[in-house]
Amino acid sequence: MRGKGFTLWFTGLSASGKTTLADLTAEELKKRGLKLERLDGDIVRKSLSRDLGFSEEDRNKNIERVTFVAKLLTGNGITVLASFVSPYRKIRARVRREVGPFVEVFVKCPLEVCRKRDKKGLYRKAIAGEIETFTGVSAPYEEPPHPEVLVETDKETPEEGVKKIIRMLEDLGYLPEPDQTEADEKEKNETLLG
C-alpha cells in the first residue's frame, strides 16, 4: 500500500474539531514523507463552491466537487485530508465508492460543546433564524455507523486524536511504522552513496 494515495475524510458537526485534527494529522504525515493536499470546507466554499448555499442539494453538489478532486489526487499517489461536515451518510458512502482508498474519521462532539466552541457565531445565527439550513440546528447530521476512526473531541485532546488516526493508518497499511521509515531512508542514502 505504501506510495499509493488515499483519502482521509474528517466528518462531524461544525466546530467539532475537524480542521484542527486534519491540520495536525497533515503535519505528522509530512514528517513521514507523504505527499499530501488539504481540502477544507471553509476554503473550498470560498473558491470551488462559492456559488453554492447550504441546502441539502447544494451540500451534496459541494461534496460531489470535492470527491472529484480527491479522486484525481488520490489516483495520482497523493494523500488527501478532507475536512467537511458532510452530514449525509448516503453522500459519504458515494465518496467512499468513488475515491477508492478511503478512511473515514468521525470527529464526534456533543452539539452543546460545538456551540460553545463556535468562534464564527454560526450556531447563534442559525438559532436566531439568520441561517436557514444549518446542520445540528435546522438540518440533520447522520452519524457514520462504522467509521474507521472515532475521535471524541470533548473527551480526547487533539494530540490523542492524531495518535489514534496514525495508528489506524499504520494498521491499515497506509503508513509504514516510524522505524521502518527511518530504515528505508537509511537504505536509500546508502544506495545513493554507493
Coordinates of C-alpha atoms in Angstrom, one line a residue:
M1 CA 0.0 0.0 0.0
R2 CA 3.0 2.3 0.5
G3 CA 3.4 5.0 -2.1
K4 CA -0.2 4.9 -3.1
G5 CA -2.6 7.7 -2.5
F6 CA -5.6 7.6 -0.1
T7 CA -8.2 10.0 1.2
L8 CA -8.6 10.6 4.9
W9 CA -12.1 12.1 5.3
F10 CA -13.0 14.0 8.5
T11 CA -16.7 14.4 9.2
G12 CA -18.6 15.9 12.1
L13 CA -20.6 18.9 13.2
S14 CA -19.4 22.5 12.7
A15 CA -16.8 23.4 15.4
S16 CA -16.3 19.7 16.4
G17 CA -12.6 19.9 15.7
K18 CA -12.3 18.5 12.1
T19 CA -9.9 21.2 10.8
T20 CA -7.7 21.1 13.9
L21 CA -7.3 17.3 13.7
A22 CA -6.8 17.3 9.9
D23 CA -4.1 20.0 10.2
L24 CA -2.2 18.2 13.0
T25 CA -2.5 14.9 11.1
A26 CA -1.2 16.6 8.0
E27 CA 1.9 17.7 9.9
E28 CA 2.6 14.2 11.1
L29 CA 2.1 12.7 7.6
K30 CA 4.5 15.2 6.2
K31 CA 7.1 14.0 8.7
R32 CA 6.5 10.5 7.3
G33 CA 7.4 11.8 3.8
L34 CA 3.9 11.6 2.3
K35 CA 2.8 14.0 -0.5
L36 CA -0.5 15.5 0.6
E37 CA -3.2 18.0 -0.1
R38 CA -5.7 19.5 2.4
L39 CA -9.2 20.1 1.3
D40 CA -11.2 22.1 3.9
G41 CA -14.8 23.1 3.9
D42 CA -14.3 26.8 4.6
I43 CA -11.6 27.1 1.9
V44 CA -13.4 25.1 -0.7
R45 CA -16.6 27.3 -0.1
K46 CA -14.6 30.4 -1.0
S47 CA -13.3 29.0 -4.3
L48 CA -14.5 25.8 -5.8
S49 CA -18.1 26.1 -4.4
R50 CA -18.7 29.8 -3.8
D51 CA -21.8 29.6 -5.9
L52 CA -23.5 27.1 -3.6
G53 CA -25.6 27.6 -0.5
F54 CA -26.3 25.1 2.4
S55 CA -29.5 23.3 1.2
E56 CA -29.2 19.5 1.1
E57 CA -28.9 19.7 -2.7
D58 CA -26.1 22.3 -2.6
R59 CA -24.3 20.5 0.2
N60 CA -24.4 17.3 -2.0
K61 CA -23.1 19.3 -5.0
N62 CA -20.2 20.7 -2.9
I63 CA -19.2 17.2 -1.8
E64 CA -19.5 15.9 -5.4
R65 CA -17.0 18.5 -6.5
V66 CA -14.7 17.7 -3.6
T67 CA -15.0 14.0 -4.4
F68 CA -13.9 14.6 -8.0
V69 CA -10.8 16.5 -6.8
A70 CA -10.0 13.9 -4.1
K71 CA -10.3 11.1 -6.6
L72 CA -7.9 12.8 -9.0
L73 CA -5.4 13.4 -6.3
T74 CA -5.7 10.0 -4.7
G75 CA -5.4 8.3 -8.1
N76 CA -2.1 10.2 -8.6
G77 CA -0.5 9.0 -5.4
I78 CA -1.4 12.0 -3.3
T79 CA -2.7 11.7 0.3
V80 CA -5.8 13.8 0.7
L81 CA -7.0 15.1 4.0
A82 CA -10.6 16.4 3.6
S83 CA -12.5 18.1 6.4
F84 CA -16.2 18.6 5.7
V85 CA -19.4 18.5 7.8
S86 CA -20.7 16.1 5.1
P87 CA -23.8 15.4 7.1
Y88 CA -25.5 12.7 5.0
R89 CA -24.5 9.0 5.1
K90 CA -25.6 8.4 1.5
I91 CA -23.2 11.0 0.1
R92 CA -20.3 9.9 2.3
A93 CA -20.9 6.3 1.0
R94 CA -20.7 7.6 -2.5
V95 CA -17.5 9.4 -1.8
R96 CA -16.0 6.2 -0.4
R97 CA -17.0 4.2 -3.5
E98 CA -15.8 6.8 -6.0
V99 CA -12.5 7.9 -4.4
G100 CA -11.1 4.4 -3.9
P101 CA -8.7 4.1 -0.9
F102 CA -10.7 5.9 1.8
V103 CA -10.5 6.2 5.6
E104 CA -13.4 7.9 7.5
V105 CA -12.7 9.8 10.7
F106 CA -15.8 10.7 12.7
V107 CA -15.0 13.8 14.7
K108 CA -17.7 13.4 17.4
C109 CA -18.6 16.2 19.7
P110 CA -21.9 17.0 21.5
L111 CA -23.8 19.8 20.0
E112 CA -23.7 21.9 23.2
V113 CA -19.9 21.7 23.2
C114 CA -19.7 22.7 19.5
R115 CA -22.0 25.7 20.2
K116 CA -19.6 26.9 23.0
R117 CA -16.6 26.5 20.6
D118 CA -18.2 28.3 17.7
K119 CA -15.9 31.3 17.1
K120 CA -17.8 32.3 13.9
G121 CA -21.1 32.6 15.7
L122 CA -22.8 30.3 13.2
Y123 CA -24.9 28.4 15.7
R124 CA -26.1 31.6 17.3
K125 CA -27.2 32.9 13.8
A126 CA -28.8 29.6 13.0
I127 CA -30.8 29.6 16.3
A128 CA -31.8 33.2 15.6
G129 CA -33.1 32.1 12.1
E130 CA -30.4 34.1 10.3
I131 CA -29.1 30.9 8.7
E132 CA -32.0 29.0 7.2
T133 CA -30.4 25.5 6.9
F134 CA -27.7 24.7 9.5
T135 CA -26.6 21.2 10.4
G136 CA -27.3 20.4 14.0
V137 CA -29.9 23.1 14.4
S138 CA -32.3 23.1 11.4
A139 CA -30.8 20.3 9.4
P140 CA -29.8 16.7 10.4
Y141 CA -26.4 15.2 10.9
E142 CA -26.3 11.5 10.3
E143 CA -23.5 9.9 12.3
P144 CA -21.3 7.4 10.5
P145 CA -22.3 3.9 11.6
H146 CA -18.8 2.3 11.1
P147 CA -16.0 4.9 10.7
E148 CA -12.5 3.6 10.6
V149 CA -11.6 6.1 13.4
L150 CA -13.7 7.7 16.0
V151 CA -12.3 10.7 17.8
E152 CA -14.4 12.2 20.6
T153 CA -13.0 15.8 20.9
D154 CA -14.9 16.6 24.1
K155 CA -13.0 13.7 25.8
E156 CA -9.7 13.5 23.9
T157 CA -7.0 16.0 23.2
P158 CA -6.2 16.8 19.5
E159 CA -2.8 15.0 20.0
E160 CA -4.6 11.9 21.3
G161 CA -6.9 12.0 18.3
V162 CA -3.9 12.3 15.9
K163 CA -2.2 9.3 17.6
K164 CA -5.4 7.3 17.1
I165 CA -5.6 8.3 13.4
I166 CA -1.9 7.5 12.7
R167 CA -2.2 4.1 14.5
M168 CA -5.2 3.2 12.3
L169 CA -3.4 4.3 9.1
E170 CA -0.4 2.0 10.2
D171 CA -2.8 -0.9 10.9
L172 CA -4.5 -0.5 7.5
G173 CA -1.1 -0.4 5.8
Y174 CA -1.3 3.2 4.5
L175 CA 1.8 4.1 6.6
P176 CA 5.0 2.3 7.5
E177 CA 5.9 2.1 11.1
P178 CA 8.1 5.1 12.1
D179 CA 11.2 2.9 12.5
Q180 CA 10.6 1.4 9.0
T181 CA 10.6 4.9 7.5
E182 CA 14.0 5.6 9.1
A183 CA 15.3 2.2 7.9
D184 CA 14.1 2.9 4.3
E185 CA 15.7 6.4 4.4
K186 CA 19.0 4.9 5.6
E187 CA 18.9 2.2 2.8
K188 CA 18.1 4.9 0.2
N189 CA 21.0 7.0 1.3
E190 CA 23.4 4.1 1.3
T191 CA 22.3 3.2 -2.2
L192 CA 22.9 6.8 -3.4
L193 CA 26.4 6.9 -1.8
G194 CA 27.2 3.6 -3.4

